[in-house]
């Protein structure tokens, strides 16, 4: 297994490879002013060519970079899937920053497909909480075919930008002090699904009171189905918010099984 750490600003000049002997502990990162990608490649004998770009959550104020990012690498690598964890620029009211970073990450993965052993036709996006909003935004607002995800994996996502249905802090971080009704509608991603939106799996907890993600997840699932997009929804009875790949999540084993099963359906 190899990891690759890429600073977008210097990607044309330098890419460093390091062998990883152990995984970084769960942690959070704040004050992100420049995007960074960390790429975890599976062993050659396991490689399926599939890749996932992961967007950790944190209300667009920081990144739960461990349990919603780096710590997922062993799971995906065991399945022969490359994991690319994106430390995207925080918006601070400028929504274009994380969107541009996520689209750039999708394009970079495809541009590096031959070098990294990736099938450019099998690159998905994953997001948790506010990262789920970013991932679903790329899935529904992609600016060109080369940045369109082939599938999406969403954990307890913020989907709606309506503060009454989504998450006030995520809304404020994304838009700034105020947002027009038109912008709220545009980035309420359950309202933007169509036949070009990629297939999805959505996983959340029924008792998630912090972000109301069960309602967000159900609305997005219904919108995908109405658009004719294959979609799977798992709502666990407990767990609240932010469990990621933590083993302390009561339904951790079942969740991994559900995700593994879905990954083998296409």
PDB file of C-alpha atoms in Angstrom:
ATOM      1  CA  UNK A   1       0.000   0.000   0.000  1.00  0.00           C
ATOM      2  CA  UNK A   2       1.307   3.434  -0.924  1.00  0.00           C
ATOM      3  CA  UNK A   3       0.110   6.892   0.049  1.00  0.00           C
ATOM      4  CA  UNK A   4       0.562  10.010  -2.009  1.00  0.00           C
ATOM      5  CA  UNK A   5       0.240  13.475  -0.513  1.00  0.00           C
ATOM      6  CA  UNK A   6      -0.505  16.216  -3.027  1.00  0.00           C
ATOM      7  CA  UNK A   7      -0.604  19.941  -2.451  1.00  0.00           C
ATOM      8  CA  UNK A   8      -2.656  21.361  -5.314  1.00  0.00           C
ATOM      9  CA  UNK A   9      -0.527  24.477  -5.582  1.00  0.00           C
ATOM     10  CA  UNK A  10       2.641  22.532  -6.348  1.00  0.00           C
ATOM     11  CA  UNK A  11       1.269  19.485  -8.084  1.00  0.00           C
ATOM     12  CA  UNK A  12       2.924  20.359 -11.373  1.00  0.00           C
ATOM     13  CA  UNK A  13       6.303  20.490  -9.665  1.00  0.00           C
ATOM     14  CA  UNK A  14       6.327  17.735  -7.073  1.00  0.00           C
ATOM     15  CA  UNK A  15       4.555  14.550  -6.055  1.00  0.00           C
ATOM     16  CA  UNK A  16       5.963  12.637  -3.078  1.00  0.00           C
ATOM     17  CA  UNK A  17       5.440   8.919  -2.404  1.00  0.00           C
ATOM     18  CA  UNK A  18       5.767   7.420   1.068  1.00  0.00           C
ATOM     19  CA  UNK A  19       5.192   3.922   2.358  1.00  0.00           C
ATOM     20  CA  UNK A  20       2.683   3.967   5.233  1.00  0.00           C
ATOM     21  CA  UNK A  21       3.371   1.550   8.064  1.00  0.00           C
ATOM     22  CA  UNK A  22       0.401   2.584  10.175  1.00  0.00           C
ATOM     23  CA  UNK A  23      -2.726   4.725   9.950  1.00  0.00           C
ATOM     24  CA  UNK A  24      -3.044   8.199  11.397  1.00  0.00           C
ATOM     25  CA  UNK A  25      -5.268   8.467  14.484  1.00  0.00           C
ATOM     26  CA  UNK A  26      -8.710  10.021  14.302  1.00  0.00           C
ATOM     27  CA  UNK A  27      -8.378  13.785  14.355  1.00  0.00           C
ATOM     28  CA  UNK A  28      -9.894  17.015  13.122  1.00  0.00           C
ATOM     29  CA  UNK A  29      -8.233  19.785  11.127  1.00  0.00           C
ATOM     30  CA  UNK A  30      -9.290  23.438  11.049  1.00  0.00           C
ATOM     31  CA  UNK A  31      -8.110  26.609   9.290  1.00  0.00           C
ATOM     32  CA  UNK A  32      -7.697  25.004   5.872  1.00  0.00           C
ATOM     33  CA  UNK A  33      -6.486  27.620   3.416  1.00  0.00           C
ATOM     34  CA  UNK A  34      -5.209  25.397   0.629  1.00  0.00           C
ATOM     35  CA  UNK A  35      -6.426  22.053  -0.695  1.00  0.00           C
ATOM     36  CA  UNK A  36      -4.461  18.875  -0.128  1.00  0.00           C
ATOM     37  CA  UNK A  37      -5.136  15.341  -1.312  1.00  0.00           C
ATOM     38  CA  UNK A  38      -3.836  12.192   0.311  1.00  0.00           C
ATOM     39  CA  UNK A  39      -4.052   9.126  -1.911  1.00  0.00           C
ATOM     40  CA  UNK A  40      -4.160   5.578  -0.503  1.00  0.00           C
ATOM     41  CA  UNK A  41      -3.545   2.952  -3.180  1.00  0.00           C
ATOM     42  CA  UNK A  42      -4.428  -0.732  -2.713  1.00  0.00           C
ATOM     43  CA  UNK A  43      -1.940  -3.513  -3.252  1.00  0.00           C
ATOM     44  CA  UNK A  44      -1.469  -4.355  -6.898  1.00  0.00           C
ATOM     45  CA  UNK A  45      -2.855  -7.866  -6.486  1.00  0.00           C
ATOM     46  CA  UNK A  46      -6.106  -6.494  -5.009  1.00  0.00           C
ATOM     47  CA  UNK A  47      -6.553  -3.504  -7.280  1.00  0.00           C
ATOM     48  CA  UNK A  48      -9.935  -3.325  -9.032  1.00  0.00           C
ATOM     49  CA  UNK A  49      -9.243   0.021 -10.698  1.00  0.00           C
ATOM     50  CA  UNK A  50     -12.014   1.685  -8.717  1.00  0.00           C
ATOM     51  CA  UNK A  51     -11.374   4.893  -6.753  1.00  0.00           C
ATOM     52  CA  UNK A  52     -13.270   7.058  -4.254  1.00  0.00           C
ATOM     53  CA  UNK A  53     -12.663  10.751  -3.501  1.00  0.00           C
ATOM     54  CA  UNK A  54     -13.623  11.332   0.151  1.00  0.00           C
ATOM     55  CA  UNK A  55     -14.840  14.691   1.510  1.00  0.00           C
ATOM     56  CA  UNK A  56     -14.806  14.719   5.347  1.00  0.00           C
ATOM     57  CA  UNK A  57     -17.414  16.664   7.267  1.00  0.00           C
ATOM     58  CA  UNK A  58     -17.168  19.490   9.770  1.00  0.00           C
ATOM     59  CA  UNK A  59     -19.956  22.004   9.017  1.00  0.00           C
ATOM     60  CA  UNK A  60     -17.672  23.568   6.355  1.00  0.00           C
ATOM     61  CA  UNK A  61     -15.648  24.880   9.335  1.00  0.00           C
ATOM     62  CA  UNK A  62     -13.098  22.076   9.568  1.00  0.00           C
ATOM     63  CA  UNK A  63     -12.472  18.456   8.611  1.00  0.00           C
ATOM     64  CA  UNK A  64     -13.026  15.287  10.615  1.00  0.00           C
ATOM     65  CA  UNK A  65     -10.040  14.084   8.601  1.00  0.00           C
ATOM     66  CA  UNK A  66      -9.494  10.867  10.556  1.00  0.00           C
ATOM     67  CA  UNK A  67     -12.657   8.805  10.990  1.00  0.00           C
ATOM     68  CA  UNK A  68     -14.361  10.435   7.990  1.00  0.00           C
ATOM     69  CA  UNK A  69     -11.256  10.412   5.806  1.00  0.00           C
ATOM     70  CA  UNK A  70      -7.882   8.712   6.275  1.00  0.00           C
ATOM     71  CA  UNK A  71      -9.155   5.985   8.616  1.00  0.00           C
ATOM     72  CA  UNK A  72     -11.385   4.623   5.829  1.00  0.00           C
ATOM     73  CA  UNK A  73      -8.331   3.655   3.756  1.00  0.00           C
ATOM     74  CA  UNK A  74      -7.897   0.077   5.090  1.00  0.00           C
ATOM     75  CA  UNK A  75     -11.539  -0.759   4.313  1.00  0.00           C
ATOM     76  CA  UNK A  76     -11.446   0.514   0.752  1.00  0.00           C
ATOM     77  CA  UNK A  77      -7.969  -0.824   0.030  1.00  0.00           C
ATOM     78  CA  UNK A  78      -9.039  -4.310   1.178  1.00  0.00           C
ATOM     79  CA  UNK A  79     -11.753  -4.074  -1.464  1.00  0.00           C
ATOM     80  CA  UNK A  80      -9.158  -3.114  -4.055  1.00  0.00           C
ATOM     81  CA  UNK A  81     -10.346   0.496  -4.149  1.00  0.00           C
ATOM     82  CA  UNK A  82      -8.082   3.545  -4.051  1.00  0.00           C
ATOM     83  CA  UNK A  83      -9.114   6.146  -1.476  1.00  0.00           C
ATOM     84  CA  UNK A  84      -8.335   9.790  -2.170  1.00  0.00           C
ATOM     85  CA  UNK A  85      -9.007  11.988   0.871  1.00  0.00           C
ATOM     86  CA  UNK A  86      -9.579  15.633  -0.022  1.00  0.00           C
ATOM     87  CA  UNK A  87      -8.728  18.356   2.472  1.00  0.00           C
ATOM     88  CA  UNK A  88     -10.791  20.958   0.616  1.00  0.00           C
ATOM     89  CA  UNK A  89     -10.592  24.704   1.164  1.00  0.00           C
ATOM     90  CA  UNK A  90     -13.185  25.897   3.650  1.00  0.00           C
ATOM     91  CA  UNK A  91     -15.679  28.270   2.056  1.00  0.00           C
ATOM     92  CA  UNK A  92     -15.931  31.052   4.642  1.00  0.00           C
ATOM     93  CA  UNK A  93     -19.031  32.134   2.746  1.00  0.00           C
ATOM     94  CA  UNK A  94     -17.509  31.538  -0.704  1.00  0.00           C
ATOM     95  CA  UNK A  95     -19.121  28.308  -1.848  1.00  0.00           C
ATOM     96  CA  UNK A  96     -16.969  28.169  -4.988  1.00  0.00           C
ATOM     97  CA  UNK A  97     -13.856  27.225  -2.976  1.00  0.00           C
ATOM     98  CA  UNK A  98     -14.814  23.685  -1.864  1.00  0.00           C
ATOM     99  CA  UNK A  99     -16.746  23.056  -5.082  1.00  0.00           C
ATOM    100  CA  UNK A 100     -13.751  23.974  -7.224  1.00  0.00           C
ATOM    101  CA  UNK A 101     -11.454  21.836  -5.070  1.00  0.00           C
ATOM    102  CA  UNK A 102     -13.726  18.794  -5.297  1.00  0.00           C
ATOM    103  CA  UNK A 103     -14.066  19.111  -9.062  1.00  0.00           C
ATOM    104  CA  UNK A 104     -10.299  19.559  -9.395  1.00  0.00           C
ATOM    105  CA  UNK A 105      -9.780  16.411  -7.318  1.00  0.00           C
ATOM    106  CA  UNK A 106     -12.102  14.399  -9.551  1.00  0.00           C
ATOM    107  CA  UNK A 107     -10.265  15.589 -12.649  1.00  0.00           C
ATOM    108  CA  UNK A 108      -6.842  14.984 -11.120  1.00  0.00           C
ATOM    109  CA  UNK A 109      -7.714  11.403 -10.234  1.00  0.00           C
ATOM    110  CA  UNK A 110      -8.827  10.726 -13.795  1.00  0.00           C
ATOM    111  CA  UNK A 111      -5.782  12.494 -15.240  1.00  0.00           C
ATOM    112  CA  UNK A 112      -3.586  10.289 -13.019  1.00  0.00           C
ATOM    113  CA  UNK A 113      -5.511   7.103 -13.780  1.00  0.00           C
ATOM    114  CA  UNK A 114      -2.749   5.299 -15.677  1.00  0.00           C
ATOM    115  CA  UNK A 115      -0.072   6.189 -13.129  1.00  0.00           C
ATOM    116  CA  UNK A 116      -2.183   5.136 -10.141  1.00  0.00           C
ATOM    117  CA  UNK A 117      -3.822   2.074 -11.719  1.00  0.00           C
ATOM    118  CA  UNK A 118      -7.300   3.606 -11.722  1.00  0.00           C
ATOM    119  CA  UNK A 119     -10.151   3.069 -14.187  1.00  0.00           C
ATOM    120  CA  UNK A 120     -11.256   6.621 -15.124  1.00  0.00           C
ATOM    121  CA  UNK A 121     -14.783   5.285 -15.666  1.00  0.00           C
ATOM    122  CA  UNK A 122     -15.068   4.084 -12.054  1.00  0.00           C
ATOM    123  CA  UNK A 123     -14.281   7.097  -9.873  1.00  0.00           C
ATOM    124  CA  UNK A 124     -16.821   7.903  -7.167  1.00  0.00           C
ATOM    125  CA  UNK A 125     -17.216  10.569  -4.518  1.00  0.00           C
ATOM    126  CA  UNK A 126     -17.897  10.118  -0.807  1.00  0.00           C
ATOM    127  CA  UNK A 127     -18.911  12.622   1.829  1.00  0.00           C
ATOM    128  CA  UNK A 128     -19.953  12.787   5.476  1.00  0.00           C
ATOM    129  CA  UNK A 129     -22.215  15.447   7.001  1.00  0.00           C
ATOM    130  CA  UNK A 130     -21.249  18.766   5.336  1.00  0.00           C
ATOM    131  CA  UNK A 131     -18.861  16.715   3.209  1.00  0.00           C
ATOM    132  CA  UNK A 132     -21.975  14.830   2.129  1.00  0.00           C
ATOM    133  CA  UNK A 133     -23.410  18.114   0.955  1.00  0.00           C
ATOM    134  CA  UNK A 134     -20.248  18.800  -1.017  1.00  0.00           C
ATOM    135  CA  UNK A 135     -20.236  15.298  -2.520  1.00  0.00           C
ATOM    136  CA  UNK A 136     -23.911  15.501  -3.484  1.00  0.00           C
ATOM    137  CA  UNK A 137     -23.298  18.986  -4.908  1.00  0.00           C
ATOM    138  CA  UNK A 138     -20.634  17.604  -7.255  1.00  0.00           C
ATOM    139  CA  UNK A 139     -22.985  14.730  -8.112  1.00  0.00           C
ATOM    140  CA  UNK A 140     -25.818  17.093  -9.044  1.00  0.00           C
ATOM    141  CA  UNK A 141     -23.973  20.220 -10.256  1.00  0.00           C
ATOM    142  CA  UNK A 142     -20.880  18.818 -12.023  1.00  0.00           C
ATOM    143  CA  UNK A 143     -19.607  21.363 -14.532  1.00  0.00           C
ATOM    144  CA  UNK A 144     -18.336  18.896 -17.138  1.00  0.00           C
ATOM    145  CA  UNK A 145     -18.323  15.126 -17.793  1.00  0.00           C
ATOM    146  CA  UNK A 146     -14.700  14.743 -16.665  1.00  0.00           C
ATOM    147  CA  UNK A 147     -15.593  15.774 -13.108  1.00  0.00           C
ATOM    148  CA  UNK A 148     -18.873  13.832 -12.858  1.00  0.00           C
ATOM    149  CA  UNK A 149     -18.658  11.070 -10.222  1.00  0.00           C
ATOM    150  CA  UNK A 150     -19.573   7.570 -11.358  1.00  0.00           C
ATOM    151  CA  UNK A 151     -21.180   6.862  -7.978  1.00  0.00           C
ATOM    152  CA  UNK A 152     -21.697   8.559  -4.613  1.00  0.00           C
ATOM    153  CA  UNK A 153     -21.423   7.351  -1.003  1.00  0.00           C
ATOM    154  CA  UNK A 154     -23.059   9.614   1.569  1.00  0.00           C
ATOM    155  CA  UNK A 155     -22.903   9.304   5.352  1.00  0.00           C
ATOM    156  CA  UNK A 156     -25.457  11.224   7.441  1.00  0.00           C
ATOM    157  CA  UNK A 157     -25.411  13.979   4.791  1.00  0.00           C
ATOM    158  CA  UNK A 158     -26.588  17.548   4.833  1.00  0.00           C
ATOM    159  CA  UNK A 159     -28.553  17.719   1.579  1.00  0.00           C
ATOM    160  CA  UNK A 160     -30.916  20.653   1.963  1.00  0.00           C
ATOM    161  CA  UNK A 161     -29.654  24.216   2.338  1.00  0.00           C
ATOM    162  CA  UNK A 162     -32.990  25.291   3.806  1.00  0.00           C
ATOM    163  CA  UNK A 163     -32.013  26.021   7.443  1.00  0.00           C
ATOM    164  CA  UNK A 164     -35.352  24.650   8.598  1.00  0.00           C
ATOM    165  CA  UNK A 165     -34.623  21.265   6.994  1.00  0.00           C
ATOM    166  CA  UNK A 166     -30.827  21.135   6.839  1.00  0.00           C
ATOM    167  CA  UNK A 167     -28.201  22.513   9.216  1.00  0.00           C
ATOM    168  CA  UNK A 168     -27.923  26.187  10.095  1.00  0.00           C
ATOM    169  CA  UNK A 169     -24.162  26.249  10.718  1.00  0.00           C
ATOM    170  CA  UNK A 170     -23.396  24.425   7.464  1.00  0.00           C
ATOM    171  CA  UNK A 171     -25.705  26.826   5.637  1.00  0.00           C
ATOM    172  CA  UNK A 172     -23.963  29.895   7.085  1.00  0.00           C
ATOM    173  CA  UNK A 173     -20.466  28.558   6.399  1.00  0.00           C
ATOM    174  CA  UNK A 174     -21.357  27.729   2.809  1.00  0.00           C
ATOM    175  CA  UNK A 175     -23.232  30.893   1.874  1.00  0.00           C
ATOM    176  CA  UNK A 176     -22.032  33.503   4.323  1.00  0.00           C
ATOM    177  CA  UNK A 177     -24.305  35.968   6.107  1.00  0.00           C
ATOM    178  CA  UNK A 178     -27.196  35.732   3.677  1.00  0.00           C
ATOM    179  CA  UNK A 179     -28.421  33.653   0.764  1.00  0.00           C
ATOM    180  CA  UNK A 180     -31.196  34.309  -1.713  1.00  0.00           C
ATOM    181  CA  UNK A 181     -34.103  31.878  -2.021  1.00  0.00           C
ATOM    182  CA  UNK A 182     -32.775  31.014  -5.482  1.00  0.00           C
ATOM    183  CA  UNK A 183     -29.370  29.981  -4.092  1.00  0.00           C
ATOM    184  CA  UNK A 184     -30.958  27.980  -1.295  1.00  0.00           C
ATOM    185  CA  UNK A 185     -33.048  26.113  -3.854  1.00  0.00           C
ATOM    186  CA  UNK A 186     -30.077  25.576  -6.191  1.00  0.00           C
ATOM    187  CA  UNK A 187     -27.907  24.001  -3.511  1.00  0.00           C
ATOM    188  CA  UNK A 188     -30.678  21.998  -1.867  1.00  0.00           C
ATOM    189  CA  UNK A 189     -29.525  18.976  -3.773  1.00  0.00           C
ATOM    190  CA  UNK A 190     -32.671  16.903  -3.401  1.00  0.00           C
ATOM    191  CA  UNK A 191     -34.183  19.416  -5.825  1.00  0.00           C
ATOM    192  CA  UNK A 192     -31.415  19.026  -8.407  1.00  0.00           C
ATOM    193  CA  UNK A 193     -31.499  15.301  -9.200  1.00  0.00           C
ATOM    194  CA  UNK A 194     -31.993  14.139 -12.769  1.00  0.00           C
ATOM    195  CA  UNK A 195     -31.158  11.175 -14.987  1.00  0.00           C
ATOM    196  CA  UNK A 196     -27.469  12.186 -15.137  1.00  0.00           C
ATOM    197  CA  UNK A 197     -27.023  12.062 -11.343  1.00  0.00           C
ATOM    198  CA  UNK A 198     -24.825   9.069 -10.393  1.00  0.00           C
ATOM    199  CA  UNK A 199     -26.062   6.094  -8.408  1.00  0.00           C
ATOM    200  CA  UNK A 200     -25.887   6.440  -4.633  1.00  0.00           C
ATOM    201  CA  UNK A 201     -25.806   4.734  -1.287  1.00  0.00           C
ATOM    202  CA  UNK A 202     -26.896   6.817   1.714  1.00  0.00           C
ATOM    203  CA  UNK A 203     -26.263   5.718   5.307  1.00  0.00           C
ATOM    204  CA  UNK A 204     -27.530   7.538   8.385  1.00  0.00           C
ATOM    205  CA  UNK A 205     -29.047   7.202  11.873  1.00  0.00           C
ATOM    206  CA  UNK A 206     -32.687   7.653  12.748  1.00  0.00           C
ATOM    207  CA  UNK A 207     -31.785   9.537  15.926  1.00  0.00           C
ATOM    208  CA  UNK A 208     -29.442  12.077  14.294  1.00  0.00           C
ATOM    209  CA  UNK A 209     -30.802  15.218  15.928  1.00  0.00           C
ATOM    210  CA  UNK A 210     -27.784  17.409  15.201  1.00  0.00           C
ATOM    211  CA  UNK A 211     -28.195  17.618  11.424  1.00  0.00           C
ATOM    212  CA  UNK A 212     -31.583  15.944  10.829  1.00  0.00           C
ATOM    213  CA  UNK A 213     -29.748  13.750   8.333  1.00  0.00           C
ATOM    214  CA  UNK A 214     -32.427  11.041   8.265  1.00  0.00           C
ATOM    215  CA  UNK A 215     -34.871  13.529   6.750  1.00  0.00           C
ATOM    216  CA  UNK A 216     -32.204  14.832   4.380  1.00  0.00           C
ATOM    217  CA  UNK A 217     -31.221  11.301   3.372  1.00  0.00           C
ATOM    218  CA  UNK A 218     -34.806  10.204   2.769  1.00  0.00           C
ATOM    219  CA  UNK A 219     -35.577  13.291   0.671  1.00  0.00           C
ATOM    220  CA  UNK A 220     -32.503  12.717  -1.477  1.00  0.00           C
ATOM    221  CA  UNK A 221     -33.256   9.011  -1.855  1.00  0.00           C
ATOM    222  CA  UNK A 222     -36.801   9.749  -3.037  1.00  0.00           C
ATOM    223  CA  UNK A 223     -35.548  12.408  -5.467  1.00  0.00           C
ATOM    224  CA  UNK A 224     -33.013   9.976  -6.924  1.00  0.00           C
ATOM    225  CA  UNK A 225     -35.635   7.264  -7.364  1.00  0.00           C
ATOM    226  CA  UNK A 226     -38.019   9.713  -9.025  1.00  0.00           C
ATOM    227  CA  UNK A 227     -35.215  10.622 -11.443  1.00  0.00           C
ATOM    228  CA  UNK A 228     -34.672   6.947 -12.267  1.00  0.00           C
ATOM    229  CA  UNK A 229     -31.265   6.789 -10.538  1.00  0.00           C
ATOM    230  CA  UNK A 230     -30.312   3.573  -8.688  1.00  0.00           C
ATOM    231  CA  UNK A 231     -30.178   4.371  -4.977  1.00  0.00           C
ATOM    232  CA  UNK A 232     -29.907   2.517  -1.681  1.00  0.00           C
ATOM    233  CA  UNK A 233     -30.788   3.915   1.751  1.00  0.00           C
ATOM    234  CA  UNK A 234     -29.823   2.493   5.145  1.00  0.00           C
ATOM    235  CA  UNK A 235     -31.206   4.140   8.292  1.00  0.00           C
ATOM    236  CA  UNK A 236     -29.790   2.670  11.491  1.00  0.00           C
ATOM    237  CA  UNK A 237     -31.907   2.946  14.648  1.00  0.00           C
ATOM    238  CA  UNK A 238     -29.229   4.708  16.711  1.00  0.00           C
ATOM    239  CA  UNK A 239     -25.818   6.291  16.521  1.00  0.00           C
ATOM    240  CA  UNK A 240     -26.602  10.000  16.382  1.00  0.00           C
ATOM    241  CA  UNK A 241     -24.193  11.956  14.151  1.00  0.00           C
ATOM    242  CA  UNK A 242     -20.582  11.733  13.021  1.00  0.00           C
ATOM    243  CA  UNK A 243     -19.714   8.061  13.491  1.00  0.00           C
ATOM    244  CA  UNK A 244     -17.802   7.588  10.242  1.00  0.00           C
ATOM    245  CA  UNK A 245     -15.745   4.395  10.481  1.00  0.00           C
ATOM    246  CA  UNK A 246     -15.481   4.472  14.287  1.00  0.00           C
ATOM    247  CA  UNK A 247     -15.816   1.013  15.807  1.00  0.00           C
ATOM    248  CA  UNK A 248     -17.732   2.585  18.701  1.00  0.00           C
ATOM    249  CA  UNK A 249     -20.696   3.098  16.372  1.00  0.00           C
ATOM    250  CA  UNK A 250     -23.286   0.554  17.546  1.00  0.00           C
ATOM    251  CA  UNK A 251     -23.999  -0.638  14.005  1.00  0.00           C
ATOM    252  CA  UNK A 252     -20.436  -0.450  12.694  1.00  0.00           C
ATOM    253  CA  UNK A 253     -20.205  -4.087  11.581  1.00  0.00           C
ATOM    254  CA  UNK A 254     -23.591  -4.004   9.887  1.00  0.00           C
ATOM    255  CA  UNK A 255     -22.776  -0.708   8.190  1.00  0.00           C
ATOM    256  CA  UNK A 256     -19.534  -2.083   6.732  1.00  0.00           C
ATOM    257  CA  UNK A 257     -21.410  -5.140   5.501  1.00  0.00           C
ATOM    258  CA  UNK A 258     -24.103  -2.993   3.885  1.00  0.00           C
ATOM    259  CA  UNK A 259     -21.506  -0.819   2.166  1.00  0.00           C
ATOM    260  CA  UNK A 260     -19.488  -3.835   1.022  1.00  0.00           C
ATOM    261  CA  UNK A 261     -22.585  -5.480  -0.441  1.00  0.00           C
ATOM    262  CA  UNK A 262     -23.487  -2.318  -2.342  1.00  0.00           C
ATOM    263  CA  UNK A 263     -19.988  -1.909  -3.763  1.00  0.00           C
ATOM    264  CA  UNK A 264     -20.320  -5.361  -5.341  1.00  0.00           C
ATOM    265  CA  UNK A 265     -23.629  -4.593  -7.087  1.00  0.00           C
ATOM    266  CA  UNK A 266     -22.083  -2.686  -9.993  1.00  0.00           C
TER     267      UNK A 266
END
